[in-house]
Amino acid sequence: MTESEDYDITWTMPHCVLTLKLIALAFDLWDGKKMLRGLPLSENNRLTALIDTPTLEELIGFIYFPACFLVGPIFSFRRYLDFITDKFPVNLDREIIASRAMKRLLQGLGYLIAFQVGTSCIRFGLSFNGYVKKSPEDNLVSTWDGCSNIKLMRFEGATKFQHYIDSFNCNTNYFAAEYVYKRLKFLGNRNLSQFFTLLFLALWHGTRSGYYMTFFNEFIIIYMDKEFESIISKTNLYKKLWASKAKYLLYAFLKTYTIVFMGWSLIPFDLKVFSKWWQLYATLYFSGFIVFLPWAYVYKPALNKLVKWYTPSQ
């Protein structure tokens, strides 16, 4: 059943996380069969490939793991298998786990949505991420951020949209990159791979038009951001600005830009129904489309000409 007048709520929404975990499991089993046949796999695919099919008990435990079966984070069956077969030093580092989980919990009191899931994953002992040295003189210390789903400082300090992608909902983005984007390499075009990856994510969320509009916004914004940065970052003016006190004004401008157009991008995701988000876009004079859609055919050629005109006089 769906409620669409005040806010769109679909009872199947929690199952999207379960579906994504099962899609990943299917790919991992497929990779395991390819491995047995001696077919090439990427380094990351070899780490998650499964030779043996999970038992029903293992499957149910993996799907409904209590820390993250509703909203994530998503983790591979290989990680879960290592966890239940005691390959993680859960008992050995019990005190470290407790202190890390408590630290994350205290952080979560001030930033609840971002950290509440991470706390439970650490406390269970599922988030083991190897050993590191804080300095050359120190001993190896275990890390427990393998299920971390947000990079808080990068998220709060974002000055371009790629920062948001890199820092928020990290596990889902990792899934999309490893299981969808990289497997579309045969298309021979990164933009096409990204487009179909975003189309998959929209379909994963549901059938409402708002999902598709939001991920289309992501596609056109990231496309423009990357190309704009690749052009402007090569100029001496850009380097001089970031090396001077003007960098603070530039940072403020970029921060405002990302906040404003992140709001623009997410309007359809929140409203979902076409009549609602289209009406709101109309009140904003479709400004986001004016900024991003003409990039390839209008703004990019003009910027290239401007850079070429400016460069000889530097």
XYZ file of N, CA and C in Angstrom, residues 36-165:
390
model
N 36.622 -20.901 -10.766
C 36.847 -22.333 -10.921
C 37.202 -22.690 -12.363
N 36.689 -21.911 -13.316
C 36.981 -22.163 -14.732
C 38.265 -21.471 -15.183
N 38.923 -20.786 -14.242
C 40.179 -20.118 -14.568
C 40.019 -18.828 -15.335
N 38.830 -18.248 -15.309
C 38.596 -16.990 -16.021
C 39.127 -15.817 -15.202
N 39.558 -14.735 -15.844
C 40.148 -13.602 -15.117
C 39.109 -12.849 -14.306
N 39.531 -12.387 -13.116
C 38.699 -11.565 -12.246
C 39.533 -10.403 -11.738
N 38.878 -9.307 -11.421
C 39.594 -8.181 -10.833
C 40.022 -8.546 -9.415
N 40.946 -7.765 -8.878
C 41.450 -8.053 -7.530
C 40.336 -8.016 -6.494
N 39.457 -7.026 -6.577
C 38.352 -6.918 -5.624
C 37.351 -8.053 -5.792
N 37.100 -8.469 -7.033
C 36.173 -9.577 -7.265
C 36.715 -10.887 -6.722
N 38.031 -11.063 -6.787
C 38.631 -12.282 -6.228
C 38.484 -12.336 -4.714
N 38.477 -11.164 -4.084
C 38.348 -11.120 -2.625
C 36.955 -11.505 -2.154
N 35.947 -11.263 -2.985
C 34.567 -11.533 -2.570
C 33.955 -12.756 -3.250
N 34.659 -13.349 -4.220
C 34.127 -14.507 -4.948
C 33.871 -15.680 -4.005
N 32.789 -16.433 -4.280
C 32.405 -17.558 -3.430
C 32.434 -18.853 -4.225
N 33.210 -19.793 -3.742
C 33.277 -21.110 -4.398
C 32.097 -21.978 -3.988
N 31.759 -21.931 -2.706
C 30.685 -22.778 -2.170
C 29.405 -21.972 -1.973
N 28.282 -22.627 -2.233
C 26.983 -21.989 -2.032
C 26.664 -21.923 -0.542
N 26.165 -20.796 -0.038
C 25.836 -20.690 1.386
C 24.740 -21.678 1.787
N 24.802 -22.154 3.016
C 23.715 -22.970 3.549
C 22.526 -22.058 3.833
N 21.363 -22.634 4.039
C 20.170 -21.834 4.341
C 20.365 -21.037 5.628
N 20.975 -21.652 6.631
C 21.224 -20.963 7.895
C 22.157 -19.768 7.694
N 23.227 -19.949 6.910
C 24.150 -18.856 6.633
C 23.456 -17.748 5.846
N 22.610 -18.137 4.904
C 21.907 -17.170 4.065
C 20.975 -16.292 4.894
N 20.196 -16.914 5.771
C 19.266 -16.165 6.611
C 20.033 -15.243 7.561
N 21.145 -15.757 8.136
C 21.945 -14.935 9.033
C 22.539 -13.729 8.325
N 22.980 -13.936 7.098
C 23.566 -12.857 6.302
C 22.517 -11.807 5.944
N 21.360 -12.246 5.492
C 20.316 -11.327 5.045
C 19.766 -10.502 6.205
N 19.513 -11.171 7.336
C 18.847 -10.494 8.449
C 19.799 -10.192 9.595
N 21.058 -9.928 9.282
C 21.995 -9.547 10.330
C 21.438 -8.320 11.045
N 21.267 -8.387 12.363
C 20.456 -7.374 13.069
C 20.959 -5.952 12.982
N 22.269 -5.748 12.787
C 22.798 -4.383 12.788
C 22.420 -3.599 11.543
N 22.069 -4.288 10.459
C 21.953 -3.528 9.205
C 21.028 -4.159 8.164
N 19.993 -4.848 8.563
C 19.135 -5.452 7.540
C 18.076 -4.490 7.021
N 17.879 -3.346 7.709
C 16.861 -2.397 7.256
C 17.442 -1.295 6.377
N 18.476 -0.625 6.850
C 18.992 0.535 6.115
C 20.465 0.409 5.764
N 21.066 -0.737 5.947
C 22.475 -0.908 5.649
C 23.309 -0.657 6.889
N 24.625 -0.630 6.808
C 25.394 -0.680 5.559
C 25.414 -2.062 4.923
N 25.677 -2.071 3.639
C 25.770 -3.315 2.880
C 27.182 -3.878 3.010
N 27.288 -5.174 3.213
C 28.590 -5.823 3.271
C 28.508 -7.137 2.516
N 29.657 -7.638 2.099
C 29.691 -8.848 1.285
C 29.472 -10.096 2.130
N 29.055 -11.177 1.484
C 28.900 -12.444 2.197
C 30.258 -12.948 2.668
N 31.316 -12.619 1.937
C 32.661 -13.028 2.343
C 33.014 -12.422 3.695
N 32.670 -11.155 3.904
C 32.921 -10.535 5.204
C 32.117 -11.245 6.286
N 30.856 -11.532 6.009
C 30.012 -12.225 6.989
C 30.560 -13.613 7.291
N 31.032 -14.311 6.250
C 31.576 -15.656 6.434
C 32.840 -15.618 7.289
N 33.704 -14.640 7.052
C 34.902 -14.491 7.880
C 34.529 -14.195 9.330
N 33.449 -13.443 9.501
C 32.994 -13.093 10.850
C 32.498 -14.327 11.610
N 31.649 -15.137 10.993
C 31.062 -16.271 11.705
C 32.030 -17.446 11.833
N 33.104 -17.441 11.050
C 34.109 -18.506 11.179
C 35.306 -18.056 12.016
N 35.122 -16.961 12.770
C 36.120 -16.481 13.746
C 37.458 -16.086 13.121
N 37.417 -15.564 11.892
C 38.652 -15.074 11.279
C 38.985 -13.646 11.729
N 38.013 -12.959 12.335
C 38.246 -11.628 12.877
C 38.619 -11.761 14.356
N 39.552 -10.945 14.834
C 40.014 -11.063 16.229
C 39.033 -10.443 17.227
N 37.795 -10.900 17.198
C 36.758 -10.298 18.035
C 37.064 -10.494 19.522
N 37.403 -11.709 19.928
C 37.689 -11.973 21.339
C 39.021 -11.370 21.762
N 40.002 -11.430 20.894
C 41.329 -10.918 21.211
C 41.306 -9.411 21.446
N 40.539 -8.711 20.650
C 40.499 -7.244 20.723
C 39.177 -6.740 21.297
N 38.644 -7.482 22.240
C 37.331 -7.125 22.797
C 37.319 -5.711 23.388
N 38.399 -5.341 24.087
C 38.454 -4.013 24.693
C 38.515 -2.912 23.642
N 39.257 -3.170 22.554
C 39.346 -2.181 21.474
C 37.985 -2.006 20.811
N 37.302 -3.121 20.584
C 35.972 -3.056 19.975
C 35.032 -2.233 20.838
N 35.051 -2.500 22.141
C 34.158 -1.792 23.053
C 34.436 -0.294 23.055
N 35.728 0.086 23.086
C 36.070 1.511 23.131
C 35.737 2.197 21.810
N 36.007 1.508 20.681
C 35.692 2.107 19.375
C 34.180 2.268 19.203
N 33.426 1.252 19.631
C 31.974 1.327 19.507
C 31.412 2.436 20.389
N 31.941 2.563 21.608
C 31.474 3.615 22.502
C 31.813 4.997 21.942
N 33.022 5.140 21.370
C 33.406 6.416 20.761
C 32.449 6.779 19.637
N 32.139 5.788 18.797
C 31.223 6.046 17.689
C 29.818 6.354 18.204
N 29.416 5.700 19.288
C 28.103 5.960 19.867
C 28.007 7.387 20.393
N 29.060 7.846 21.066
C 29.073 9.210 21.595
C 29.051 10.232 20.458
N 29.797 9.928 19.381
C 29.731 10.799 18.211
C 28.314 10.790 17.639
N 27.709 9.623 17.697
C 26.380 9.475 17.126
C 25.314 10.260 17.853
N 25.529 10.568 19.134
C 24.562 11.376 19.862
C 24.447 12.768 19.252
N 25.543 13.226 18.663
C 25.526 14.524 18.004
C 25.265 14.439 16.516
N 25.398 13.241 15.977
C 25.205 13.068 14.534
C 24.538 11.714 14.317
N 23.351 11.571 14.861
C 22.689 10.287 15.046
C 22.545 9.484 13.761
N 22.004 10.063 12.747
C 21.692 9.311 11.531
C 22.958 8.746 10.901
N 24.033 9.511 10.947
C 25.262 9.087 10.273
C 25.955 7.941 10.979
N 25.837 7.870 12.321
C 26.696 6.952 13.059
C 25.979 5.833 13.805
N 24.676 5.833 13.921
C 24.026 4.851 14.770
C 24.215 3.431 14.248
N 24.236 3.234 12.928
C 24.432 1.895 12.378
C 25.869 1.446 12.560
N 26.814 2.352 12.333
C 28.218 2.017 12.497
C 28.542 1.521 13.890
N 27.878 2.061 14.895
C 28.103 1.633 16.274
C 27.815 0.158 16.440
N 26.660 -0.296 15.974
C 26.267 -1.690 16.176
C 27.162 -2.642 15.399
N 27.577 -2.254 14.204
C 28.462 -3.117 13.414
C 29.809 -3.306 14.110
N 30.337 -2.214 14.682
C 31.604 -2.322 15.409
C 31.426 -3.211 16.631
N 30.336 -2.993 17.369
C 30.145 -3.732 18.620
C 29.942 -5.225 18.360
N 29.304 -5.574 17.272
C 29.171 -6.990 16.913
C 30.526 -7.598 16.565
N 31.419 -6.781 16.016
C 32.718 -7.273 15.583
C 32.768 -7.595 14.106
N 31.774 -7.109 13.355
C 31.700 -7.397 11.925
C 32.604 -6.480 11.107
N 33.007 -5.343 11.678
C 33.640 -4.288 10.884
C 35.170 -4.330 10.898
N 35.758 -5.478 11.211
C 37.216 -5.597 11.227
C 37.801 -5.213 9.875
N 38.861 -4.384 9.902
C 39.432 -3.868 8.650
C 40.958 -3.938 8.643
N 41.510 -4.976 9.286
C 42.949 -5.190 9.247
C 43.682 -4.456 10.356
N 45.027 -4.471 10.259
C 45.883 -3.843 11.260
C 46.666 -2.692 10.638
N 46.885 -1.642 11.437
C 47.664 -0.497 10.973
C 48.600 -0.041 12.089
N 49.606 0.753 11.696
C 50.494 1.405 12.651
C 50.202 2.902 12.636
N 49.942 3.471 13.812
C 49.710 4.907 13.877
C 50.996 5.684 13.628
N 52.127 5.063 13.952
C 53.439 5.648 13.658
C 54.425 4.502 13.519
N 55.595 4.732 12.877
C 56.574 3.642 12.674
C 57.014 2.981 13.978
N 56.957 3.717 15.101
C 57.429 3.163 16.366
C 56.358 2.348 17.089
N 55.095 2.513 16.712
C 53.994 1.852 17.419
C 53.818 0.414 16.970
N 53.127 -0.350 17.800
C 52.739 -1.704 17.438
C 51.521 -1.672 16.524
N 51.278 -2.794 15.872
C 50.097 -2.889 15.022
C 48.826 -2.822 15.875
N 47.856 -2.046 15.393
C 46.584 -1.889 16.097
C 45.454 -2.268 15.147
N 44.494 -3.041 15.634
C 43.375 -3.442 14.786
C 42.462 -2.255 14.503
N 41.895 -2.228 13.308
C 40.942 -1.176 12.930
C 39.573 -1.814 12.738
N 38.519 -1.035 13.027
C 37.156 -1.573 13.000
C 36.225 -0.624 12.259
N 36.668 -0.213 11.078
C 35.859 0.703 10.273
C 35.462 0.095 8.931
N 35.458 -1.236 8.857
C 35.166 -1.910 7.596
C 33.742 -1.736 7.111
N 32.828 -1.330 8.001
C 31.433 -1.104 7.602
C 31.058 0.373 7.701
N 32.056 1.236 7.813
C 31.785 2.670 7.911
C 31.033 3.135 6.670
N 29.970 3.910 6.895
C 29.100 4.288 5.787
C 29.144 5.784 5.475
N 29.987 6.527 6.221
C 30.090 7.957 5.970
C 31.463 8.451 6.385
N 31.995 9.411 5.631
C 33.227 10.106 5.987
C 32.811 11.526 6.350
N 32.656 11.752 7.646
C 31.955 12.938 8.121
C 32.610 14.250 7.709
N 33.921 14.386 7.888
C 34.573 15.655 7.608
C 34.542 15.988 6.115
N 34.704 14.971 5.279
C 34.630 15.236 3.835
C 33.199 15.618 3.444
N 32.218 14.962 4.069
C 30.816 15.276 3.775
C 30.485 16.717 4.165
N 30.871 17.116 5.366
C 30.556 18.462 5.843
C 31.372 19.531 5.109
N 32.572 19.170 4.645
C 33.417 20.146 3.967
C 33.358 20.063 2.458
N 32.368 19.371 1.913
C 32.290 19.141 0.467
C 32.241 20.454 -0.316
N 33.037 20.516 -1.379
C 33.019 21.666 -2.282
C 32.712 21.249 -3.723
N 32.482 19.975 -3.921
C 32.023 19.483 -5.221
C 31.182 18.245 -4.983
N 30.383 17.877 -5.953
C 29.419 16.799 -5.746
C 30.088 15.433 -5.606
N 31.259 15.271 -6.184
C 31.977 14.012 -6.031
C 32.317 13.760 -4.561
N 32.526 14.841 -3.794
C 32.799 14.690 -2.365
C 31.618 14.040 -1.650
N 30.398 14.404 -2.041
C 29.218 13.800 -1.431
C 29.131 12.311 -1.762
N 29.428 11.979 -3.002
C 29.378 10.572 -3.417
C 30.432 9.754 -2.681
